[in-house]
Amino acid sequence: MADKDSNQKKNAWQNENFVSRRKLGELLIEAGLLTNENIKDALEVQKRTEKRLGEVLIEMKIISEEEMAFALAMQLKIPFIDLMDHNIDDDVIECIPGEVSQKFVCIPVALKNNILDVAMADPLDLNIMKDLQFITGYNIQPAISTRSQIIETLQKHYHPEKSIKDVAEEFVGDIGMEFITEEKDIEEDDFETLKDSPFIKMVDLIIRNAIKKGASDVHIEAQENQVRVRNRVDGVLQDSIKLPKWTQPIIISRIKVLAGLNIAEKRLPQDGRIKVKAKNISVDLRVSTLPTYYGEKAVIRILNKEESFLEMDQLGFAQKNLAIIKNFIQRPQGMVLCTGPTGSGKTSTLYACMLEIKSEEVNIISVEDPVEYELVGVNQVQINEKVGLSFPFILRSILRQDPNVIMIGEIRDEETAEISIQASMTGHLVLSTLHTNDAPAAITRLIDIGIPPYLIASSVVGVIAQRLVRTICPDCKEEYLPNRDLLARLNLDSDELPFKFYRGVGCLNCNNTGFKGRTVIEEVMIIGPKIRELIQSSSTADTLREAAMAMGMTTLGISGMKKIEMGITTIEEVLKAVHQKEELTTVCPSCGKAVSLDFKDCPYCKKLLIPTCSSCNRIVQPDWVVCPYCRNNLKPES
């Protein structure tokens, strides 16, 4: 009897509200939320886009989702349900298949006495009511909610994020890794909560996946609604996995336990180290945590010993420059500087130099902050500012250790620079790094630090400036024609290209990036007699660069252009690495050699590179008929 009464009420509601089929616009006008002009404008947009009127009104910002939902609820005398504060039982959710709910943008919210309450974005559609009644076998009691809330709630219920346990169990068959660490300052209760947790497997998975992809860093970032894990592969960050927000403190705590950090301290940055061993790998991990707005962020630097020890011939230097660098490091004394921004491969170059000259007859001592890789046969010292073990303090002690070669991680201040130069002038070969844009700027940087020019001229034997660019994947490499805008940045014409261009399409081998591995582009400046004179006279970096180029130095731009010509990398990669105007180059269409953008004529074959007016000598465009500056005829009539 009760069911019969409810059916009668239901039918009466449908007759009152749906049979009449009042239009959405009329209801909103009646509620005072719209004007006739608003409806006319929205209907014109609707004709062009073929979208629902409600969607058009919201996109035009004439009305908000909440205003529309409230207005319809009042006019149709049905309840408005705020799904953000509404809990729905799983049994109720299963009353309507997920595909149907997504198609009709609706969600069941309650079931009682054969009546299913359903929140809808469009309660005016009578066909939805009939279909739902047929599919579920229940009488449908409509309610209204916003489209965005319905979609978000459906996503939460029908497509929940995979649990950490489920993800971790997928990798049970993988080779386990052994973490060698000092687990100190850890509360027993805290460690017990993690010992048998799937988060142990999850952290293993994150690290193992990064090592497998050849990543140099892993970023575990706390965001508003999730935890994002990204890997830096070939210098570029790539998304790896996204985890639920609630996992963030547990994963960070697990990493802190492995790195021997204080898991109770969440307000200050911390640094630690982990050693990882497996059957085929031995990896050192440097861990750094940082408190951010949404929680702690962790960055794990992966120092893979098997992949780090590259020989000089494997770095990618041009044969001419490689011979010059080998000549530098075979000298009994002097200073060799390697410059470039962070992440340009300076440390790898210096490690390769030490491996090149390492022998039983040579005493090599390195001072690093921190020691990145353990080199057999090299005495490595790590900086520890907390106990006063600074670069200058260690360098003074090293000079009493009878060294032949001293490697200094970075010259940061005047005191370090002074001791390094004194060491290079007293029978030691000194290798070090600086942060400058190019090779000539390294000299002016030392002068700015406070080193007298005459000391620099008599101690520095050579400067290496370098950048890293990604190499094209050999498995998906293809020839292509770059667009005109890209060629224009190198002063090249698509109708007169000097060589072929290549790119990577993307495949499984390169993770669909089109790139696999990195190589170096470099400029090597020899400090010869002429440049020594210029240094002693405190010449500018531009003057030093011009003199070095006159002596045969190839700039970063020319080195990058050569890599493009050889099909090793792309124009975009070189332009990202070499962005200064004076370093960019073009290619002579006549002889195919790389020349500076500032050159008007090719110095090798006299080919005119930049057309100029014969009268006023100003730069003109190739298709101009008359010079706009002096009215000279550029193309005389025949």
XYZ file of C-alpha atoms in Angstrom:
638
model
C 0.000 0.000 0.000
C 2.885 2.314 0.898
C 4.574 1.565 -2.426
C 1.358 2.386 -4.272
C 1.066 5.766 -2.525
C 4.689 6.608 -3.280
C 4.178 5.704 -6.939
C 1.166 7.976 -7.133
C 3.141 10.846 -5.591
C 5.968 10.158 -8.011
C 3.721 10.181 -11.039
C 2.092 13.380 -9.829
C 5.520 15.033 -9.508
C 6.468 13.950 -13.011
C 3.170 15.197 -14.447
C 3.598 18.555 -12.738
C 7.224 19.159 -13.683
C 8.125 17.146 -16.759
C 5.006 16.749 -18.865
C 4.736 20.495 -19.106
C 8.485 20.487 -20.073
C 9.183 24.038 -19.154
C 12.460 25.105 -20.698
C 15.608 25.762 -18.665
C 15.798 29.373 -19.787
C 12.226 30.067 -18.652
C 12.898 28.601 -15.219
C 16.066 30.672 -14.757
C 14.325 33.862 -15.890
C 11.479 33.109 -13.490
C 14.059 32.686 -10.690
C 15.460 36.132 -11.519
C 18.915 34.848 -12.450
C 18.762 35.616 -16.182
C 17.362 38.213 -18.539
C 15.906 37.703 -21.993
C 19.074 39.267 -23.447
C 21.227 36.676 -21.640
C 19.131 33.863 -23.089
C 19.374 35.282 -26.635
C 23.164 35.554 -26.421
C 23.466 32.043 -25.009
C 21.167 30.569 -27.680
C 23.339 32.094 -30.432
C 26.427 30.463 -28.938
C 24.508 27.207 -28.533
C 23.681 27.135 -32.253
C 27.378 27.379 -33.120
C 28.694 24.915 -30.518
C 25.708 22.514 -30.310
C 26.213 22.289 -26.542
C 23.498 22.173 -23.889
C 22.135 25.553 -22.866
C 23.230 25.052 -19.259
C 26.829 24.359 -20.307
C 26.860 27.457 -22.517
C 25.535 29.690 -19.726
C 28.215 28.442 -17.327
C 31.025 28.785 -19.892
C 29.886 32.359 -20.635
C 29.999 33.005 -16.862
C 26.464 34.346 -16.953
C 25.562 31.977 -14.135
C 27.495 29.597 -11.904
C 26.882 25.873 -11.493
C 25.710 26.356 -7.912
C 23.266 29.164 -8.832
C 21.737 27.081 -11.604
C 21.400 24.026 -9.376
C 19.793 26.008 -6.538
C 17.389 27.753 -8.922
C 16.260 24.486 -10.501
C 15.853 22.892 -7.095
C 13.567 25.727 -5.958
C 11.539 25.907 -9.154
C 11.100 22.143 -9.496
C 10.622 21.628 -5.756
C 13.272 18.918 -5.554
C 16.146 18.709 -3.063
C 19.625 20.093 -3.743
C 22.382 17.741 -2.548
C 25.905 18.929 -1.790
C 27.914 15.813 -2.617
C 31.045 17.186 -0.984
C 29.439 16.659 2.438
C 27.321 13.634 1.549
C 28.426 10.064 2.317
C 27.133 7.374 -0.050
C 27.148 3.672 0.822
C 28.865 1.310 -1.588
C 25.680 -0.782 -1.847
C 23.786 2.283 -3.101
C 26.478 3.164 -5.623
C 26.205 -0.288 -7.177
C 22.522 0.248 -7.975
C 23.503 2.077 -11.161
C 26.372 0.783 -13.331
C 29.336 3.159 -13.519
C 29.071 3.553 -17.293
C 25.432 4.590 -17.010
C 26.149 7.109 -14.266
C 28.908 8.687 -16.333
C 26.756 8.798 -19.459
C 23.780 10.469 -17.740
C 25.916 12.509 -15.286
C 23.999 11.201 -12.294
C 24.750 9.302 -9.110
C 22.525 7.328 -6.677
C 22.636 8.775 -3.162
C 20.075 6.773 -1.126
C 17.757 3.728 -1.358
C 14.670 3.280 0.805
C 11.388 1.401 0.287
C 12.080 0.648 -3.373
C 12.737 4.348 -4.060
C 16.197 5.314 -5.348
C 17.227 8.900 -4.779
C 19.422 10.025 -7.691
C 21.363 13.295 -7.901
C 21.353 14.610 -11.466
C 22.983 17.477 -13.309
C 19.921 17.750 -15.618
C 16.701 16.784 -13.816
C 14.648 18.237 -16.704
C 15.457 15.259 -18.952
C 12.531 12.860 -18.572
C 14.207 10.210 -20.723
C 16.952 9.794 -18.109
C 14.287 9.113 -15.491
C 12.643 6.429 -17.633
C 15.974 4.765 -18.517
C 17.136 4.687 -14.920
C 13.844 3.226 -13.764
C 14.110 0.506 -16.410
C 17.794 -0.271 -15.626
C 17.518 -0.330 -11.844
C 13.962 -1.616 -11.354
C 13.407 1.096 -8.702
C 11.211 4.144 -8.655
C 13.484 7.145 -9.210
C 13.295 10.123 -6.859
C 15.249 12.968 -8.541
C 17.541 15.399 -6.765
C 19.948 17.939 -8.208
C 23.664 18.613 -7.813
C 26.345 20.337 -9.866
C 27.958 18.557 -12.802
C 31.471 18.984 -11.374
C 30.512 17.496 -7.999
C 28.854 14.509 -9.658
C 31.855 13.834 -11.903
C 34.269 14.165 -8.989
C 32.229 11.808 -6.802
C 31.924 9.280 -9.640
C 35.670 9.386 -10.132
C 36.207 8.740 -6.442
C 33.824 5.773 -6.294
C 34.125 4.112 -9.688
C 37.784 4.877 -10.456
C 39.603 5.056 -7.139
C 43.377 5.356 -7.214
C 45.089 2.008 -6.883
C 46.158 1.329 -3.331
C 49.826 1.314 -2.413
C 49.590 -2.369 -1.488
C 48.137 -3.267 -4.891
C 50.854 -1.344 -6.725
C 53.630 -2.779 -4.567
C 52.404 -6.364 -4.963
C 52.769 -6.056 -8.736
C 56.525 -5.907 -8.217
C 56.942 -8.757 -5.762
C 58.855 -10.803 -8.321
C 61.461 -8.081 -8.915
C 64.949 -8.390 -7.528
C 65.033 -6.919 -4.040
C 67.481 -4.231 -3.057
C 69.542 -4.077 0.094
C 69.740 -0.665 1.752
C 72.922 -0.185 3.767
C 72.319 2.627 6.223
C 72.721 3.624 9.833
C 69.222 3.694 11.267
C 69.771 6.044 14.177
C 67.629 8.456 16.164
C 64.527 6.473 15.154
C 61.782 5.704 17.599
C 61.000 1.988 17.862
C 57.272 2.565 17.473
C 57.834 4.635 14.330
C 59.999 1.971 12.750
C 57.616 -0.866 13.617
C 54.796 0.894 11.769
C 56.906 0.815 8.613
C 58.668 -2.531 8.912
C 55.935 -4.702 7.439
C 54.277 -1.957 5.408
C 53.795 -2.015 1.635
C 55.419 1.421 1.641
C 58.763 -0.342 1.903
C 58.020 -1.999 -1.425
C 56.714 1.285 -2.829
C 59.910 3.196 -2.010
C 61.927 0.291 -3.447
C 59.806 0.483 -6.568
C 60.309 4.239 -6.976
C 64.087 3.936 -6.663
C 64.348 0.787 -8.801
C 62.216 2.320 -11.549
C 64.395 5.434 -11.596
C 67.607 3.393 -11.819
C 66.122 1.272 -14.603
C 65.283 4.398 -16.640
C 68.740 5.851 -16.083
C 67.451 8.796 -14.031
C 69.864 11.095 -12.227
C 67.312 12.397 -9.696
C 63.956 11.395 -8.207
C 61.578 14.143 -7.058
C 58.852 13.184 -4.560
C 56.636 16.263 -4.384
C 53.724 16.963 -2.058
C 50.863 18.698 -3.857
C 47.396 19.770 -2.801
C 45.553 16.562 -3.666
C 48.269 14.056 -4.519
C 51.934 13.095 -4.337
C 53.779 13.439 -7.623
C 56.889 11.375 -8.359
C 59.101 12.551 -11.210
C 62.398 11.259 -12.618
C 65.047 13.422 -14.241
C 66.181 11.507 -17.320
C 68.778 13.069 -19.629
C 68.345 16.361 -17.813
C 64.547 16.550 -18.267
C 61.926 15.771 -15.603
C 59.379 13.093 -16.547
C 56.263 12.021 -14.628
C 56.656 8.575 -13.089
C 53.687 7.902 -10.773
C 51.017 9.756 -8.823
C 50.021 8.605 -5.346
C 47.204 9.574 -2.960
C 47.881 12.568 -0.734
C 47.664 10.549 2.490
C 50.724 8.491 1.500
C 53.086 11.479 1.533
C 54.176 11.544 5.209
C 54.620 7.747 5.333
C 56.779 7.613 2.180
C 58.903 10.550 3.355
C 59.321 8.871 6.755
C 60.469 5.654 5.085
C 63.062 7.580 3.048
C 64.238 9.372 6.191
C 64.641 6.037 8.001
C 66.831 4.731 5.166
C 68.909 7.930 5.071
C 69.393 7.999 8.840
C 67.494 11.286 9.217
C 65.252 12.459 12.054
C 61.687 11.593 11.035
C 60.275 13.780 13.811
C 61.853 16.933 12.343
C 59.587 18.234 9.589
C 60.258 21.969 9.844
C 63.878 22.044 8.663
C 65.674 20.713 5.562
C 67.777 17.592 6.094
C 70.452 15.787 4.082
C 71.414 12.121 4.193
C 72.934 9.287 2.230
C 71.933 5.719 1.383
C 73.894 2.884 -0.202
C 71.959 0.423 -2.321
C 73.179 -2.999 -3.387
C 71.531 -5.617 -5.575
C 72.751 -8.434 -7.759
C 73.818 -6.238 -10.662
C 73.963 -2.708 -9.254
C 75.746 -0.716 -6.584
C 74.308 2.755 -6.195
C 74.825 5.652 -3.802
C 71.775 7.816 -3.057
C 71.999 11.379 -1.778
C 68.767 12.383 -0.038
C 67.601 15.951 0.541
C 64.307 16.922 2.189
C 62.664 20.341 2.115
C 59.518 21.567 3.912
C 57.045 23.031 1.373
C 53.556 24.482 1.618
C 51.782 21.125 1.110
C 54.278 19.013 3.061
C 57.834 17.790 2.839
C 59.464 17.251 -0.546
C 62.298 14.750 -1.026
C 64.871 14.687 -3.815
C 67.033 11.591 -4.251
C 70.210 12.000 -6.319
C 71.189 8.666 -7.875
C 74.928 8.129 -8.192
C 75.238 4.969 -10.256
C 78.854 3.801 -10.165
C 78.471 1.518 -13.173
C 77.295 4.352 -15.416
C 79.353 7.220 -14.014
C 82.926 6.320 -14.833
C 83.139 7.441 -18.421
C 86.483 7.650 -20.141
C 87.590 10.792 -21.953
C 86.773 9.301 -25.354
C 83.178 8.563 -24.248
C 82.215 12.114 -23.210
C 81.539 13.356 -26.747
C 84.334 15.937 -27.178
C 85.466 16.701 -30.723
C 88.753 14.986 -31.587
C 90.617 18.284 -31.855
C 89.419 19.494 -28.447
C 89.921 16.068 -26.879
C 93.586 16.137 -27.876
C 93.950 19.626 -26.363
C 92.348 18.557 -23.049
C 94.581 15.473 -22.822
C 97.552 17.770 -23.372
C 96.307 19.989 -20.512
C 96.122 17.174 -17.958
C 99.493 15.654 -18.906
C 101.297 18.794 -17.760
C 103.228 18.582 -14.492
C 101.805 21.848 -13.165
C 99.237 24.541 -13.899
C 95.498 25.027 -13.481
C 92.768 23.618 -15.732
C 89.292 25.069 -15.236
C 86.005 23.487 -16.310
C 83.086 25.920 -16.473
C 79.361 25.789 -17.111
C 76.032 25.956 -15.272
C 74.787 23.368 -12.791
C 74.100 20.041 -14.488
C 76.413 20.615 -17.447
C 78.638 17.602 -16.692
C 81.662 19.439 -15.225
C 82.229 16.903 -12.437
C 82.008 13.975 -14.878
C 84.647 15.637 -17.062
C 86.995 16.123 -14.117
C 86.445 12.512 -12.982
C 87.307 11.337 -16.493
C 90.454 13.494 -16.394
C 91.520 11.899 -13.097
C 90.889 8.406 -14.482
C 93.013 9.320 -17.516
C 96.060 10.335 -15.473
C 95.620 7.910 -12.557
C 98.580 5.610 -12.009
C 100.716 4.165 -9.244
C 103.248 6.935 -9.772
C 100.796 9.800 -9.244
C 99.277 10.997 -5.951
C 95.809 12.430 -6.696
C 93.800 14.154 -3.955
C 90.289 15.553 -4.485
C 88.333 17.977 -2.308
C 84.584 17.718 -2.928
C 81.314 18.898 -1.436
C 80.029 16.230 -1.320
C 81.988 13.270 -2.694
C 79.712 12.033 -5.485
C 81.527 8.870 -6.606
C 84.182 6.745 -4.975
C 87.257 6.577 -7.195
C 89.698 3.743 -6.512
C 93.236 5.076 -6.302
C 92.167 8.671 -5.564
C 92.301 10.192 -2.076
C 88.939 11.905 -1.720
C 88.166 14.412 1.029
C 84.652 15.631 1.789
C 83.911 19.137 2.996
C 82.308 19.437 6.452
C 81.638 23.070 7.314
C 80.121 22.117 10.694
C 83.520 21.106 12.085
C 85.494 23.736 10.161
C 86.583 21.424 7.336
C 86.281 24.021 4.562
C 87.930 24.226 1.124
C 90.739 26.607 2.239
C 91.452 24.640 5.431
C 91.729 21.316 3.570
C 93.793 22.794 0.731
C 96.446 24.055 3.147
C 96.696 20.557 4.639
C 96.728 18.871 1.226
C 99.823 20.802 0.172
C 101.700 18.990 2.964
C 100.498 15.589 1.657
C 102.927 15.572 -1.310
C 100.233 15.616 -4.058
C 100.872 15.564 -7.801
C 97.289 16.347 -8.821
C 94.664 18.261 -6.809
C 91.026 18.268 -7.829
C 88.923 21.022 -6.229
C 85.164 20.563 -6.538
C 84.452 24.279 -7.009
C 86.228 27.604 -6.584
C 83.752 29.654 -4.562
C 85.724 32.431 -2.894
C 88.965 34.419 -3.006
C 90.757 32.321 -0.391
C 90.106 29.052 -2.227
C 91.161 30.641 -5.525
C 94.401 32.033 -4.035
C 95.494 28.701 -2.531
C 94.571 26.849 -5.754
C 96.640 29.208 -7.907
C 99.578 29.067 -5.505
C 99.420 25.258 -5.657
C 99.375 25.322 -9.473
C 102.482 27.537 -9.494
C 104.474 25.317 -7.115
C 104.610 22.090 -9.073
C 101.028 20.776 -8.844
C 98.388 20.181 -11.493
C 95.106 21.660 -10.242
C 91.718 20.748 -11.714
C 88.663 22.739 -10.671
C 85.275 24.121 -11.740
C 83.681 27.560 -11.982
C 80.143 28.719 -12.753
C 80.446 30.906 -15.862
C 78.685 31.013 -19.219
C 81.738 30.456 -21.411
C 85.502 29.930 -21.314
C 86.689 33.582 -21.556
C 84.330 34.580 -18.731
C 86.194 32.202 -16.384
C 89.221 34.512 -16.523
C 87.194 37.633 -15.753
C 85.409 35.767 -12.932
C 88.751 35.044 -11.243
C 89.646 38.723 -11.572
C 86.278 39.687 -10.054
C 86.902 37.278 -7.157
C 90.082 39.224 -6.366
C 92.951 37.331 -8.034
C 95.589 39.595 -9.650
C 95.654 39.231 -13.461
C 99.391 38.422 -13.535
C 98.821 35.362 -11.286
C 95.992 34.123 -13.525
C 98.111 34.569 -16.655
C 101.008 32.583 -15.196
C 98.978 29.742 -13.625
C 95.934 28.903 -15.810
C 96.880 26.718 -18.795
C 93.413 26.143 -20.253
C 89.670 26.553 -19.787
C 86.951 24.105 -20.835
C 83.372 25.405 -21.154
C 80.669 22.827 -21.760
C 76.948 22.074 -21.965
C 74.990 18.834 -22.207
C 72.470 18.224 -24.996
C 70.252 15.198 -25.513
C 71.167 12.849 -28.362
C 68.612 11.611 -30.881
C 67.405 8.061 -30.252
C 68.998 5.821 -32.929
C 65.981 3.487 -33.034
C 63.447 6.130 -34.115
C 65.673 8.639 -35.889
C 64.221 10.236 -39.027
C 65.078 13.025 -41.427
C 62.843 16.098 -41.361
C 62.658 19.751 -42.416
C 62.633 22.210 -39.482
C 60.053 24.975 -39.598
C 60.994 28.408 -40.940
C 60.946 30.125 -37.538
C 63.475 27.667 -36.153
C 65.740 28.032 -39.162
C 65.424 31.810 -38.994
C 66.975 31.792 -35.517
C 70.110 30.424 -37.173
C 69.865 32.707 -40.237
C 69.124 29.703 -42.462
C 66.801 29.579 -45.461
C 64.669 26.447 -45.944
C 65.353 26.632 -49.704
C 69.135 26.624 -49.239
C 69.981 24.174 -46.458
C 73.652 23.156 -46.083
C 72.953 19.677 -44.679
C 70.169 17.329 -43.539
C 68.372 17.606 -40.202
C 67.213 14.721 -38.012
C 64.917 14.143 -35.037
C 63.560 11.273 -32.946
C 59.935 10.272 -33.475
C 59.624 8.431 -30.151
C 59.674 4.712 -29.383
C 59.754 2.269 -26.473
C 63.539 2.415 -26.306
C 63.495 6.164 -25.544
C 60.213 6.229 -23.590
C 58.595 8.124 -26.508
C 60.797 11.178 -25.983
C 62.837 10.870 -29.185
C 66.090 11.180 -27.195
C 68.421 8.620 -25.658
C 71.426 9.746 -23.651
C 73.361 13.003 -23.702
C 76.538 14.344 -25.242
C 78.692 17.388 -24.678
C 79.143 20.565 -26.698
C 82.237 22.466 -25.709
C 84.684 25.270 -26.271
C 88.319 24.848 -25.200
C 90.453 27.958 -24.738
C 94.247 27.570 -24.693
C 95.994 30.216 -22.629
C 98.766 31.053 -25.119
C 101.224 33.981 -25.161
C 98.828 36.422 -26.837
C 95.956 35.658 -24.421
C 98.363 35.924 -21.460
C 99.189 39.465 -22.558
C 95.484 40.311 -22.764
C 94.824 38.819 -19.300
C 97.672 40.849 -17.783
C 96.162 43.995 -19.286
C 92.741 43.096 -17.740
C 91.001 42.766 -21.104
C 87.277 42.090 -21.271
C 85.740 38.673 -21.923
C 84.733 39.809 -25.444
C 88.327 40.710 -26.282
C 89.561 37.384 -24.918
C 86.925 35.534 -26.943
C 87.902 37.271 -30.196
C 91.569 36.476 -29.601
C 90.795 32.841 -28.751
C 88.670 32.451 -31.884
C 91.476 33.953 -33.965
C 93.736 31.242 -32.522
C 91.296 28.511 -33.559
C 88.909 28.100 -30.613
C 85.518 26.707 -31.649
C 82.705 28.306 -29.644
C 79.837 26.480 -27.975
C 77.557 27.492 -30.838
C 79.877 26.125 -33.507
C 80.321 22.893 -31.531
C 76.537 22.561 -31.234
C 76.073 23.227 -34.941
C 78.586 20.503 -35.717
C 76.580 18.048 -33.595
C 73.426 19.013 -35.553
C 75.253 18.501 -38.862
C 76.414 15.057 -37.718
C 72.798 14.099 -36.883
C 73.596 13.655 -33.187
C 71.174 16.236 -31.755
C 68.514 18.741 -32.794
C 68.350 22.509 -33.291
C 66.025 22.868 -30.291
C 68.481 21.136 -27.957
C 71.369 23.362 -29.025
C 69.286 26.527 -28.763
C 68.246 25.556 -25.221
C 71.864 24.998 -24.209
C 73.403 27.952 -26.053
C 71.099 30.922 -25.787
C 73.460 33.894 -25.820
C 73.596 35.822 -29.079
C 77.389 35.867 -29.356
C 77.486 32.085 -28.962
C 74.902 31.315 -31.638
C 76.086 30.471 -35.125
C 74.833 30.043 -38.643
C 76.071 27.836 -41.466
C 77.528 29.154 -44.683
C 75.334 27.780 -47.512
C 78.351 27.806 -49.811
C 81.053 25.919 -47.886
C 78.893 24.441 -45.062
C 81.120 25.707 -42.235
C 79.709 27.152 -39.014
C 80.309 30.880 -38.561
C 79.209 33.520 -36.056
C 75.886 35.301 -36.520
C 77.744 38.616 -36.376
C 79.771 37.852 -39.530
C 78.511 39.559 -42.693
C 80.739 37.441 -44.944
C 81.932 33.867 -44.558
C 85.624 34.012 -43.500
C 86.286 30.720 -45.300
C 84.832 31.309 -48.793
C 83.828 35.036 -48.870
C 80.156 34.117 -49.366
C 77.857 37.051 -48.497
C 75.880 35.968 -45.424
C 74.058 39.190 -44.516
C 73.084 41.422 -47.475
C 74.014 45.082 -47.029
C 73.408 48.243 -49.010
C 76.373 49.146 -51.229
C 75.805 52.838 -50.515
C 75.176 53.145 -46.737
C 76.414 49.659 -45.736
C 73.302 48.983 -43.589
C 71.682 45.533 -43.366
C 68.858 45.026 -45.865
C 66.435 42.206 -46.717
C 67.135 39.971 -49.749
C 63.835 40.830 -51.453
C 64.083 44.624 -51.007
C 64.311 46.631 -54.239
C 65.381 49.929 -52.694
C 67.294 50.778 -49.495
C 64.871 52.493 -47.085
C 67.747 54.368 -45.428
C 69.455 56.060 -48.392
C 67.087 55.334 -51.315
C 69.822 53.437 -53.179
C 68.582 50.923 -55.789
C 69.399 47.456 -54.506
C 68.430 45.693 -57.733
C 69.433 47.855 -60.693
C 67.240 47.553 -63.750
C 68.751 45.346 -66.446
